[in-house]
Structure formats: structure tokens, C-alpha cells
Coordinates of C-alpha atoms in Angstrom, one line a residue:
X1 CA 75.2 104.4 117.7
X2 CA 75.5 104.2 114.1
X3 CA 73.8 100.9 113.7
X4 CA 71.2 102.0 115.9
X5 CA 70.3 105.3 114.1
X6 CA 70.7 103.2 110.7
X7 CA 68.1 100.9 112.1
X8 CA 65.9 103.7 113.8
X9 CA 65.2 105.4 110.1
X10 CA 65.5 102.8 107.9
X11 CA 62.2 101.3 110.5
X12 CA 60.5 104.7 110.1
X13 CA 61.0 105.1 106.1
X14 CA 59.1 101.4 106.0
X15 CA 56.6 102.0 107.8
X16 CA 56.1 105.8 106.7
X17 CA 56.3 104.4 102.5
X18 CA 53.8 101.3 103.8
X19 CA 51.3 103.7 105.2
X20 CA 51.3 105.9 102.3
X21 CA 51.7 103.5 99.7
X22 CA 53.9 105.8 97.7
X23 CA 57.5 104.6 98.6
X24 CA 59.2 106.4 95.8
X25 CA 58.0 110.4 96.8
X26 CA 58.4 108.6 100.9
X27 CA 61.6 108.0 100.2
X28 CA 63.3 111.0 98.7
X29 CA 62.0 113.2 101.1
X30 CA 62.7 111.4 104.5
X31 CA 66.6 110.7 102.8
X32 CA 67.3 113.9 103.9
X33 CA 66.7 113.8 108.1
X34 CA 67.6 110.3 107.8
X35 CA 70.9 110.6 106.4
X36 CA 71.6 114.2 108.7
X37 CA 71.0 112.0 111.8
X38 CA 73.6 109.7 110.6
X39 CA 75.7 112.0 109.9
X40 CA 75.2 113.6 113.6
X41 CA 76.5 110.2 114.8
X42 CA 79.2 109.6 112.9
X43 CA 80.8 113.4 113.7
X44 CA 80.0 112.5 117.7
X45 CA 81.5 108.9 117.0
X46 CA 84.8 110.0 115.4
X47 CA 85.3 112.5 117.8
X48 CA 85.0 110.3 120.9
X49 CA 87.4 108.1 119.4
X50 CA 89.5 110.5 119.4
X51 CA 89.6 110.7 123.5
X52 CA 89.4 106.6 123.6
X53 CA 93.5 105.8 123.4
X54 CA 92.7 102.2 121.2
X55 CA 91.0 103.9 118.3
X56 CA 93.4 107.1 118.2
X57 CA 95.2 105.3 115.4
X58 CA 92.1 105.2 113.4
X59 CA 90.4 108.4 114.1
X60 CA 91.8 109.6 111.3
X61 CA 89.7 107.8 109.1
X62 CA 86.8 107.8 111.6
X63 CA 86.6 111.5 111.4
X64 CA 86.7 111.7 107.3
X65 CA 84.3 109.1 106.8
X66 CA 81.3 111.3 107.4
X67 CA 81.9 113.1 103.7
X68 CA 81.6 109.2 102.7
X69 CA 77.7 109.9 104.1
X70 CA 76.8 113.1 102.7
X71 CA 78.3 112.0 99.6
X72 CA 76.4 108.8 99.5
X73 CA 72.7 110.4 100.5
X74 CA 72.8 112.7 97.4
X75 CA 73.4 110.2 95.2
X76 CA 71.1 108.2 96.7
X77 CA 68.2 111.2 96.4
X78 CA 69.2 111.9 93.2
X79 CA 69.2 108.1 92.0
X80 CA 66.1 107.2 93.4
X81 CA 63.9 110.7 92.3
X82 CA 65.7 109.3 88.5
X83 CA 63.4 105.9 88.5
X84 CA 61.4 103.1 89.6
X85 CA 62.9 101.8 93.2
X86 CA 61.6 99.8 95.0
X87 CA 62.0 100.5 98.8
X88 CA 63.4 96.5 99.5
X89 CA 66.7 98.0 97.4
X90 CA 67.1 100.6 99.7
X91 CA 66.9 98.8 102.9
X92 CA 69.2 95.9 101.2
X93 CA 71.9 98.8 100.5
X94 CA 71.4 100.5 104.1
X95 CA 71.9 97.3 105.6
X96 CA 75.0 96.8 104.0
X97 CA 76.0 100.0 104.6
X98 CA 75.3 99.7 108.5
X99 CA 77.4 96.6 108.5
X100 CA 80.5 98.2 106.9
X101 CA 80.0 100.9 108.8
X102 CA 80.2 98.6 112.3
X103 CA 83.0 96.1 110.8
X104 CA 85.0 99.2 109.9
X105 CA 85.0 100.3 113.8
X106 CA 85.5 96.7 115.4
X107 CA 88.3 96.5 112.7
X108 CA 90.0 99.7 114.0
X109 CA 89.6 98.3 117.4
X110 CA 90.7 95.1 117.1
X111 CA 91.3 93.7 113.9
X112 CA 95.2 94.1 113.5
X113 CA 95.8 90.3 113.0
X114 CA 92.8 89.8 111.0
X115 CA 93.7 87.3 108.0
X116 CA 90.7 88.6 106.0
X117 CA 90.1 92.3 106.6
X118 CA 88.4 93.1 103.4
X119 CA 85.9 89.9 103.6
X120 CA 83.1 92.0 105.0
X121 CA 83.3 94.9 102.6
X122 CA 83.6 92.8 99.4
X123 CA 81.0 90.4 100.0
X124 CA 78.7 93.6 100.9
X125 CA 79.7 95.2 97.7
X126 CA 79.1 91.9 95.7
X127 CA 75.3 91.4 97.0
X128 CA 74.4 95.2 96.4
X129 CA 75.7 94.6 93.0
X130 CA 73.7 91.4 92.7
X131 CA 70.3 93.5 94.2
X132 CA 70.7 96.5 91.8
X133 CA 71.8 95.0 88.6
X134 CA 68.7 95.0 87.0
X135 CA 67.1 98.8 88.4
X136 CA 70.8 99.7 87.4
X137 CA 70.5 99.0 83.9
X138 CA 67.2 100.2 83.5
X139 CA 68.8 104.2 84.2
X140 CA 72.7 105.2 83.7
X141 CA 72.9 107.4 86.8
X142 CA 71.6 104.3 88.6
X143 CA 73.9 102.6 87.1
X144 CA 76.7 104.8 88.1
X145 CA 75.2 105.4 91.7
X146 CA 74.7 101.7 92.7
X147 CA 77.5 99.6 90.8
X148 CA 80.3 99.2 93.4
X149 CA 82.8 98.9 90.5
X150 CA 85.5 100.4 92.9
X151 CA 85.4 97.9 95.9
X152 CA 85.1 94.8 93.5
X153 CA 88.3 95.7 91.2
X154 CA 89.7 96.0 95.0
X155 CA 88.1 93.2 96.1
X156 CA 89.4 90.9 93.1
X157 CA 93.1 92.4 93.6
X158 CA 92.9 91.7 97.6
X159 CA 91.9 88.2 96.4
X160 CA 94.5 87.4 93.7
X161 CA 96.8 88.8 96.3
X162 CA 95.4 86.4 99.3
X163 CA 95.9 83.0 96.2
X164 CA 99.2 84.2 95.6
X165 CA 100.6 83.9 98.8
X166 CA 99.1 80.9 99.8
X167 CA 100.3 79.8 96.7
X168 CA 103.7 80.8 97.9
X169 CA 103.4 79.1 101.3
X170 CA 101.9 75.7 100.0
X171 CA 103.3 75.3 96.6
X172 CA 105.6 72.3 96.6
X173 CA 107.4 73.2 93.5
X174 CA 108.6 76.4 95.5
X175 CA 113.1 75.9 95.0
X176 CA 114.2 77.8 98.0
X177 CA 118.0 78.2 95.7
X178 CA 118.3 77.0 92.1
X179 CA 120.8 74.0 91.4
X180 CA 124.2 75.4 90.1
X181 CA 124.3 78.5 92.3
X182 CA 127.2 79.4 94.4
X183 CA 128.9 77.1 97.3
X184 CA 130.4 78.1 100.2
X185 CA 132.8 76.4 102.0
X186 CA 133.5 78.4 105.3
X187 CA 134.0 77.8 109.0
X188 CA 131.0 78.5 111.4
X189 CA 130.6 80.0 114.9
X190 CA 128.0 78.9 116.7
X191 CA 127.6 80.6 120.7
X192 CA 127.9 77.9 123.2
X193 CA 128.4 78.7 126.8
X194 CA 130.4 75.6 126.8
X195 CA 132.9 76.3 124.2
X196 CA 136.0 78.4 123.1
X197 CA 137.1 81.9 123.3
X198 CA 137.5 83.5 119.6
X199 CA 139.4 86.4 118.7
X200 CA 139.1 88.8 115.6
X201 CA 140.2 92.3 114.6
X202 CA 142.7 91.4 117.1
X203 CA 139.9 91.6 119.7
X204 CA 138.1 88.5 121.9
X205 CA 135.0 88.2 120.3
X206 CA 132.2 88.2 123.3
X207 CA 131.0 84.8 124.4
X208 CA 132.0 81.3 123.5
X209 CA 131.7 79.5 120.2
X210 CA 131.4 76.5 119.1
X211 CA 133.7 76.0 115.7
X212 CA 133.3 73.6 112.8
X213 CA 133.4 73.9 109.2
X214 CA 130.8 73.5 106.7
X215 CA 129.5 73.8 103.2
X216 CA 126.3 75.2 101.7
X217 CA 125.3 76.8 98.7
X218 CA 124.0 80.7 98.6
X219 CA 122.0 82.6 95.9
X220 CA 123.2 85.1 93.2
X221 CA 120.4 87.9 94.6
X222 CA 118.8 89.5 97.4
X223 CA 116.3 88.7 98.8
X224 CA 113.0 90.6 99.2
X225 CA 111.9 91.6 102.5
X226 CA 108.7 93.6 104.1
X227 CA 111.3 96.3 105.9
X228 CA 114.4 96.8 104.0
X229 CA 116.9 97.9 106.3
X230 CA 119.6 100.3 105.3
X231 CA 122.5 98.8 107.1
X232 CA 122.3 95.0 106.1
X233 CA 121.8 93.3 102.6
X234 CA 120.1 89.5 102.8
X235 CA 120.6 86.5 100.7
X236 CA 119.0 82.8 100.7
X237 CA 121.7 80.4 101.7
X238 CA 120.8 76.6 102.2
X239 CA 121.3 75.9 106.0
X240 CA 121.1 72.0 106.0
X241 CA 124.8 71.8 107.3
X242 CA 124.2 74.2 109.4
X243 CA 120.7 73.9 111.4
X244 CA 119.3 71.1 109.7
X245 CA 116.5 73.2 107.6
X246 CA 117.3 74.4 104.3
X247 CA 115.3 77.2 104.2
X248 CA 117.7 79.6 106.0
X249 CA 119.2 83.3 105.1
X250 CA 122.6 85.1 105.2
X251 CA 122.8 89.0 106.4
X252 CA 126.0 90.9 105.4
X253 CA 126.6 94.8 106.3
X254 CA 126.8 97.1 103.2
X255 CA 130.6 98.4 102.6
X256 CA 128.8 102.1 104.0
X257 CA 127.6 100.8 106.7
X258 CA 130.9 98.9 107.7
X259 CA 133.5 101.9 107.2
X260 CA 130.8 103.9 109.2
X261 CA 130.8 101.4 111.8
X262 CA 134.7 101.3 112.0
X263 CA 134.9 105.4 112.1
X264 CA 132.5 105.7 114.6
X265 CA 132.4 103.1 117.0
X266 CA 135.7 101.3 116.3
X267 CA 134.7 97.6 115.0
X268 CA 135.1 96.0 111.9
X269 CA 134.0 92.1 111.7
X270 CA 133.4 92.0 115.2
X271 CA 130.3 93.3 114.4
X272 CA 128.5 90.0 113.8
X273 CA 130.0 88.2 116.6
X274 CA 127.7 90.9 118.4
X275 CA 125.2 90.3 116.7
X276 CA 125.1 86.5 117.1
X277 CA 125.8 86.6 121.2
X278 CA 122.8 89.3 121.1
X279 CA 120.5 86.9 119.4
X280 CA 122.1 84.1 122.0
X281 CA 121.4 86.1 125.4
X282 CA 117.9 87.6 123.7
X283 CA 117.3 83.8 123.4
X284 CA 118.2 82.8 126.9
X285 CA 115.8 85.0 128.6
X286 CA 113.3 83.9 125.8
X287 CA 113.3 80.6 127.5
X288 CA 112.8 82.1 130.9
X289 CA 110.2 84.1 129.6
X290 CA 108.5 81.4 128.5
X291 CA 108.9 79.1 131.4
X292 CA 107.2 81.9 133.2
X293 CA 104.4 83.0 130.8
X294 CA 101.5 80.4 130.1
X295 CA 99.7 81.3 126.9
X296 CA 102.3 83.9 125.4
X297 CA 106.0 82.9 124.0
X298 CA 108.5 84.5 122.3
X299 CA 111.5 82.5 120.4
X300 CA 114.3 84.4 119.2
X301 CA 115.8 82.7 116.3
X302 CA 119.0 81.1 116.7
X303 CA 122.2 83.1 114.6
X304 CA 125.8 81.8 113.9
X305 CA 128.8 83.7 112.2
X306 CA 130.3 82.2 108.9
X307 CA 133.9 83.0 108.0
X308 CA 133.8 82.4 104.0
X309 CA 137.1 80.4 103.5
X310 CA 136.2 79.2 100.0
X311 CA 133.7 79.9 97.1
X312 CA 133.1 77.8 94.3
X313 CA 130.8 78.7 91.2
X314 CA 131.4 82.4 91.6
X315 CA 129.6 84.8 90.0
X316 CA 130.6 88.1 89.1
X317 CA 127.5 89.4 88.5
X318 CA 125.6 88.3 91.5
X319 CA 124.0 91.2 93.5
X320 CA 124.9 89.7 96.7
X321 CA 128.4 90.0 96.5
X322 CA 131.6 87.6 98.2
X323 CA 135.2 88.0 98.4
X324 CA 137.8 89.7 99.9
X325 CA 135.9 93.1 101.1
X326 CA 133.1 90.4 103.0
X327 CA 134.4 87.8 104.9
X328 CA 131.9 87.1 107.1
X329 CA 128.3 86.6 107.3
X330 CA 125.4 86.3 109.7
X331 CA 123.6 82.9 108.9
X332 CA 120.1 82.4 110.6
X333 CA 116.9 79.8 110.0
X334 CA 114.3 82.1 107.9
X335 CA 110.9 82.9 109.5
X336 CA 108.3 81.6 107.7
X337 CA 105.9 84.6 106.7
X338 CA 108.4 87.4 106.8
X339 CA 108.3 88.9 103.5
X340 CA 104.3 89.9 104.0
X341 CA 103.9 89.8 107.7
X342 CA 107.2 90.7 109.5
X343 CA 106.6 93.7 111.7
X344 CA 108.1 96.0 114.4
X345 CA 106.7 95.4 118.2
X346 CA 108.5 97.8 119.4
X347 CA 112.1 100.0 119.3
X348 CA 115.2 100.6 120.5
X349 CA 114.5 104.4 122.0
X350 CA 111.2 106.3 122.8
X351 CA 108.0 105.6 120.4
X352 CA 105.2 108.1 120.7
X353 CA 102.9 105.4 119.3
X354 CA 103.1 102.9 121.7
X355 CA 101.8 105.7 124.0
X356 CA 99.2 106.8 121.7
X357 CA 97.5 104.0 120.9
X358 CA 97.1 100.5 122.6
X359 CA 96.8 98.9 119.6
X360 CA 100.8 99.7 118.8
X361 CA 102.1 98.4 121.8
X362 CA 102.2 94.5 121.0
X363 CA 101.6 92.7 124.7
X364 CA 104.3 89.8 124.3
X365 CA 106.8 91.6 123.3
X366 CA 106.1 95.0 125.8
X367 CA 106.0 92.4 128.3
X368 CA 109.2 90.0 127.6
X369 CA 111.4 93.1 127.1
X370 CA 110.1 94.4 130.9
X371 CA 111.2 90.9 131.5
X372 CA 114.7 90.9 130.3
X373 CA 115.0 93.9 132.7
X374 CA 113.6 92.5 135.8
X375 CA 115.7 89.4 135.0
X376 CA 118.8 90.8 134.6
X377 CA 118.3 92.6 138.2
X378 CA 118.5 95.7 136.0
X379 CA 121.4 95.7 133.9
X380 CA 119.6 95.4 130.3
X381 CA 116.8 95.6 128.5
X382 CA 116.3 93.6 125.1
X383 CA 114.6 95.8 122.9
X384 CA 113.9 96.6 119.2
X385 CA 112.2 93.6 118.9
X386 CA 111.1 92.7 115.6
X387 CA 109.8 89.4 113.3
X388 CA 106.5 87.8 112.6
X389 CA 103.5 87.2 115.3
X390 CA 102.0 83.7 114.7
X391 CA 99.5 83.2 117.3
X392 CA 100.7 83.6 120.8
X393 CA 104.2 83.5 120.1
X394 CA 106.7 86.1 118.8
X395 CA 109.5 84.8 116.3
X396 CA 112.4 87.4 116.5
X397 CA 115.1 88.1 115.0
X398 CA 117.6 91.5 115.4
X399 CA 117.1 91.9 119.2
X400 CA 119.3 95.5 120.2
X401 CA 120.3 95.2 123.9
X402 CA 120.5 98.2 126.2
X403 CA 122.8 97.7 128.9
X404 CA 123.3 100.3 131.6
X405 CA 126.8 100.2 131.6
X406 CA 129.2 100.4 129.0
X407 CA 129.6 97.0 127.0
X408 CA 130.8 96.1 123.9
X409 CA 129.5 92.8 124.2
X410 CA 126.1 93.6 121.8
X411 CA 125.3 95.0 118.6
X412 CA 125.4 98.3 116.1
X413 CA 122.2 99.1 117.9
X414 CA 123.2 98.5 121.5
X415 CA 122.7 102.2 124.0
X416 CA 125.7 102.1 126.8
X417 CA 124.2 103.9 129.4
X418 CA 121.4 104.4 131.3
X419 CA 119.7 107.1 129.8
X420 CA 118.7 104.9 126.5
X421 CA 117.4 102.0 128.5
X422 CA 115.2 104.9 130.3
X423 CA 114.7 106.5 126.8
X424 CA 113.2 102.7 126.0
X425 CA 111.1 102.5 128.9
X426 CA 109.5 106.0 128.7
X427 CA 107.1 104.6 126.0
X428 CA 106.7 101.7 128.3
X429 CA 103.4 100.8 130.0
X430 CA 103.0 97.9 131.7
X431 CA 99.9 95.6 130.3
X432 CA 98.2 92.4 131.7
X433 CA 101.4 90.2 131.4
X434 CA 103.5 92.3 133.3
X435 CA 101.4 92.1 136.2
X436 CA 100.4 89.0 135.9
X437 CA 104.7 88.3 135.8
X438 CA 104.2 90.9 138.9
X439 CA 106.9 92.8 136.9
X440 CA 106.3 97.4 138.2
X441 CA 108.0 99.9 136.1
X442 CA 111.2 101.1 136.7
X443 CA 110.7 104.4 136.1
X444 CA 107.5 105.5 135.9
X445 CA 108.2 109.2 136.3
X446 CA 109.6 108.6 132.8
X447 CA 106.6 107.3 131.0
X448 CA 104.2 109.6 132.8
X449 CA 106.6 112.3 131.0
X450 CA 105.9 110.3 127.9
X451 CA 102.2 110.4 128.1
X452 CA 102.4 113.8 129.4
X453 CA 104.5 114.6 125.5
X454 CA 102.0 112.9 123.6
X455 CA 98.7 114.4 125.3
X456 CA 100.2 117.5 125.4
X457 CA 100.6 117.9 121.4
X458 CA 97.2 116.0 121.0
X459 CA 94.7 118.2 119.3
X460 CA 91.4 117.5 116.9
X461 CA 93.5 119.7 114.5
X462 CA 95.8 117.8 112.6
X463 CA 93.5 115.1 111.6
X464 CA 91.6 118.0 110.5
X465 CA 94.2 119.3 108.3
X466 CA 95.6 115.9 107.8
X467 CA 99.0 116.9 109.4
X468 CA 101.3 113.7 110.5
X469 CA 100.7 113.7 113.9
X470 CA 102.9 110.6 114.6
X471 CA 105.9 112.7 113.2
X472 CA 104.9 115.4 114.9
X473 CA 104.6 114.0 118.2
X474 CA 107.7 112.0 118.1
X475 CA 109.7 115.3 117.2
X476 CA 108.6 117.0 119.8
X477 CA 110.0 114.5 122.4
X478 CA 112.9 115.5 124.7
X479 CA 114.3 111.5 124.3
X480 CA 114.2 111.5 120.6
X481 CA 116.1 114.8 121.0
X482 CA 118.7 113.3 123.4
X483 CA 118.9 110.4 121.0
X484 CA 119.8 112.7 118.4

């Protein structure tokens, strides 16, 4: 609708300034209808995307933009009633403007994964800069009107943002850890249905490990990550002896988050056996899932436990700290692209926005969760999952498992009963892999009482008053409020 009503005037100013042969007085005084129609679209746009559940995300912006329009039509009055333009400039700049305008809606649509969002918008700004620069400098308030100073300083810092990570990814001088660091001499657990029991805390860890011993050095600091999370720290460790890659990272639980942990649910280092198994049995239906699922896969990254027997070049003042008070770590291959592209596909409880908007709900991972369920003839659900997207297939780390009875066999994370695997599924809806897996909803009274929370606190309102509706919503959920 906008394009067309961009096209519709833009048409009529031509051919009215051709016929009159006076495009400077044509111009200024059809600005005003043209730009009030386009405005009249962009209001009935926005708020149809409100009612249309894969741009609800973005309707926020949608419905803001039109003060973008006004805003832009006086200026463009005023600039043009200043001096000499020549009506080919203000076609070039309503074309552009049209094409942002359509590339900023497909974009809320269905340009999530995008590798260059902001191509469109520069390259726009750069050839209206280009067309103007010489009417610009011939007046100062064209000069302020038509300069897109703004989008190109954004522009240049999107691009020396894009050359510094590729940079990062294809630099071969990139040292995963610095010679003379720290080296760790420990024994490793690896889960293997084949091998041994193992007991700690004077507990059987779950599962069966596999037991050798191995050395490897680790790094003085943390390591940056996208989501920080508040109960683990991580560190680059080099996992040669270990995986056979080098580029592989160490996660140990704050001191906090361990005497919690003990207080409240009654484990100490048995924590990251847990954790390991639960990356093992999140990986085992993985390769079910996979087997089943043409064009969509999902690999969970393989996790071991290291119990640190000996450290050699220790340093006190490394921020990632060893010794007595952490004895064990959780050692796991890193995935490539984490620190700008790791995301959340979906959680470990209900999640208004995966009701709210299609585009939250990521397909693989709504659908190999659904899967772990159906798998496990209905005693769990792996959830919480979390990594990087490349292409069709999910790299995961941190699986939570949900089991419906009470186990001690998973995580921090893990919800004993029924009512959190229901809590999960009530922002579950089942997409085109899960029927084409012929997987049906367990309990789709429960996610029609989702939708039911979310529409039911929907309202034009808050994105009028720029309230967070997400928060909002979510707080107003009877799971969340269980959960709590």
C-alpha cells in the first residue's frame, strides 16, 4: 500500500509539474495531499500489523514511523519553496524513501537471520547524498534537509563492525590462549553408555563415564559472551586432549551460585555431572531428531566433567579462578559465532512471546523439543534450548530437561513435575515440522489458555504510550505466577 500510494503521487506530481512547466510552485503545493495520503497508509498499515501475529513484534516501530513522514514532508516543503529543485531530486529521494519504506516491512517480516540488514538503508542514504550534494550546497537548509549525515555515520559504524568480525572469524593470527598461560592436569569424565558408575558428594553421579586423565592449558580471563549468565563464569581452555579441537571453553558455577545450589536443592559438584548427562540425553534424541527430519538438524554439543588434580603456572591474579573452592569444571567444544550470534529459541517455562509473534518461536527448535516429548512416550521435554542458528541446523548448548516425575538425574534448571513440562508447552504451538513429524499437542487446552493470556492483555495502547508490553503480558500469566 505504501509503495503504491508513493508511486500513485509521485506519477501525478510529474505529470502535473510537466504540464505546467513550473515544477518548483507544482511541487510545494501538491507535497501537502501527497504526503497526507501517505501518511493515511502508513496509520492503516501499522495498525493491521498489529492484528497480523508475525509483525506484532514490529508494530511498535510500524506505528511510530508515521511522525518519520510528517516530519519528512515539511522539511521537504520548506526545502524545496528555499531554492532551485529540480523535480528529478525529488522523485530520486521518494524512490528511496519508498524502498526503505518496503525493505523496512519485509525486514520485520522476515528478515531475522539477515546477514546485512542495514545494506538497503545505507546504500539509499549514500545515493541521495550523491543526488543532492551539489542543490545542497547551494542553500544551508538544503543542506541540512537532504544530507543523511545520520544514517551514514550509522552506516560506516555497522560497516566497521561487519570488518571486524569477519576479521575475527578469518584472521589467522587469531591465538585462541597465549603461550605461558596456566595448565591443567586433571581427570576427565566423559558420558558413555558403555562405561562406569561414578560417585561424588558421596552420591552416584547419573549415567556412565568414561574416565581418563589429561592435560591442557586454560586462560587467566573470562571470556566474553552475547548472554552473560548469572549462575556460570566461562574461560577458554585448549581442548586438543580432550576433543581433538583446540578451540574449546570451560564453565564453572560462581561460589553464590554453588552455596545457593547446596541450600536449596541439596547438591554440590554433582551439579556438573547433570549438566554433562543432560547435554548427553539432549544429544541422543538430537540424533533421532535428525534421522527423522530432512532439511532441519539440531546438534547439541558434546560436554565432559574435569576434576582439576593439578595446576601448573598459577596465577593469582587471574579472573577465572582454580583451587580448592573449584574443583571441577564443565569442558565443551566452543560454537563458532557465539559471542555475536548466540541466541535463545526458546525457555524453560511459559514465554508470552513465542505466542505473540511467529517470528519468536524458532521452528527447529519448537519442533525437536515436541520431539523429545513424543520420544520419550511422555516423560520429558528438552527445553531452554539455546546456541547459534547456522542454516538449517541448531548448535546447542545448556539444554534444561523437564521430566514429569521427580529426577535428579538433570540440571540446576530441570522442573520435577508435571506442571512445568505443561508450564513449557502452554507457549507451545505446533508449526510445519511437527506435523510433518505427525507429532499433536499434548495439551492443547494449555496453549489455548496461553493465547487466550496474551490476546486478552493485547491492546493498541501500550505501543501508544510505549509501555513494555512483553513484560506486561508475561506478568500477567498464571504459569509465570506458579513458577514463581
Amino acid at each position: 500500500a505504501n509503495v503504491l500510494v508513493f508511486g500513485l503521487f509521485a506519477g501525478a506530481l510529474g505529470g502535473h509539474a510537466a504540464r505546467r512547466q513550473n515544477e518548483d510552485r507544482a511541487f510545494p503545493y501538491l507535497a501537502g495531499q501527497y504526503y497526507a495520503a501517505h501518511l493515511a497508509s502508513a496509520l492503516a498499515a501499522s495498525v493491521l500489523a498489529l492484528l497480523d501475529r508475525r509483525a506484532r513484534h514490529a508494530s511498535l516501530a510500524l506505528l511510530l514511523a508515521p511522525s518519520r513522514y510528517v516530519n519528512w514532508a515539511l522539511q521537504t516543503r520548506e526545502a524545496v519553496a528555499a531554492g532551485p529543485h529540480p523535480f528529478p531530486l525529488f522523485a530520486l529521494a521518494a524512490a528511496c524513501e519508498a524502498l526503505r519504506i518496503a525493505y523496512g516491512h519485509a525486514y520485520a517480516l522476515h528478515g531475522k537471520r539477515w546477514r546485512f540488514p542495514n545494506f538497503v538503508p545505507l546504500a539509499t542514504a549514500c545515493l541521495e547524498t550523491v543526488a543532492f550534494v551539489n542543490a545542497a550546497l547551494a542553500s544551508r537548509l538544503l543542506f541540512t534537509r537532504w544530507l543523511r549525515a545520520p544514517q551514514l555515520v550509522q552506516g560506516g559504524c555497522f560497516a566497521l563492525e561487519a570488518l571486524s568480525r569477519y576479521r575475527r572469524h578469518h584472521s589467522r593470527d587469531d591465538v585462541w590462549i597465549n603461550k605461558g598461560t596456566r595448565v591443567i592436569v586433571g581427570r576427565v569424565y566423559a558420558p558413555d553408555d558403555h562405561g562406569d558408575e561414578v560417585t561424588v558428594d558421596l552420591e552416584g553421579a547419573p549415567g556412565k563415564w568414561r574416565i581418563n586423565e589429561a592435560t591442557f592449558r586454560i586462560a587467566d580471563g573470562l571470556e566474553r559472551v552475547k548472554i552473560k549468565g548469572a549462575m556460570r563464569e566461562v574461560c577458554r581452555v585448549d581442548g586438543f586432549s580432550i576433543f581433538g579441537v583446540e578451540r574449546c571453553v570451560a564453565k564453572a558455577y560462581t561460589r553464590e551460585t554453588r552455596e545457593w545450589l547446596w541450600s536449596n536443592q541439596g547438591v554440590g559438584d554433582g551439579v556438573y555431572f547433570r549438566d554433562a548427562h543432560a547435554h548427553h540425553v539432549a544429544g541422543k534424541y538430537a540424533a533421532d531428531f535428525n534421522a527423522k527430519t530432512p532439511g532441519a538438524s539440531v546438534a547439541v554439543v558434546p560436554a565432559v566433567v574435569v576434576e582439576v588434580l593439578e595446576v601448573t603456572n598459577s596465577d593469582q591474579d587471574a579472573e577465572f579462578m582454580l583451587g580448592s573452592d573449584r574443583k571441577y569444571l564443565l569442558v565443551e567444544p566452543y560454537i563458532e559465532g557465539a559471542l555475536e550470534e548466540f541466541s535463545r529459541f526458546n525457555s524453560n517455562t511459559f514465554d508470552a512471546s513465542l505466542l505473540l509473534s511467529d517470528r519468536h518461536a524458532d521452528p527447529i527448535a519448537e519442533a525437536y523439543s515436541h520431539f523429545t516429548w513424543a520420544a520419550s512416550s511422555g516423560k520429558l521435554v528438552v527445553s531452554d534450548v539455546q546456541g547459534v542458528r547456522s542454516g538449517s541446523t541448531l548448535h546447542v548448548t545448556d539444554p534444561q530437561i523437564h521430566t514429569v516425575d521427580r529426577s535428579d538425574a538433570f540440571g540446576a534448571g530441570n522442573g520435577q513435575s508435571e506442571e512445568n513440562v505443561r508450564a513449557f508447552f502452554a507457549s507451545h504451538e505446533c508449526r510445519g515440522i511437527c506435523a510433518a513429524l505427525g507429532l499433536a499437542h499434548p495439551f492443547p487446552d494449555d496453549v489455548k489458555k496461553g493465547l487466550e493470556t496474551v490476546s486478552s492483555g493485547f491492546s493498541l495502547r501500550p505501543f501508544f504510550t510505549r509501555q513494555d508490553y512483553f513484560r506486561r503480558a508475561v506478568a500477567s500469566s498464571k504459569f509465570c505466577r506458579k513458577q514463581d
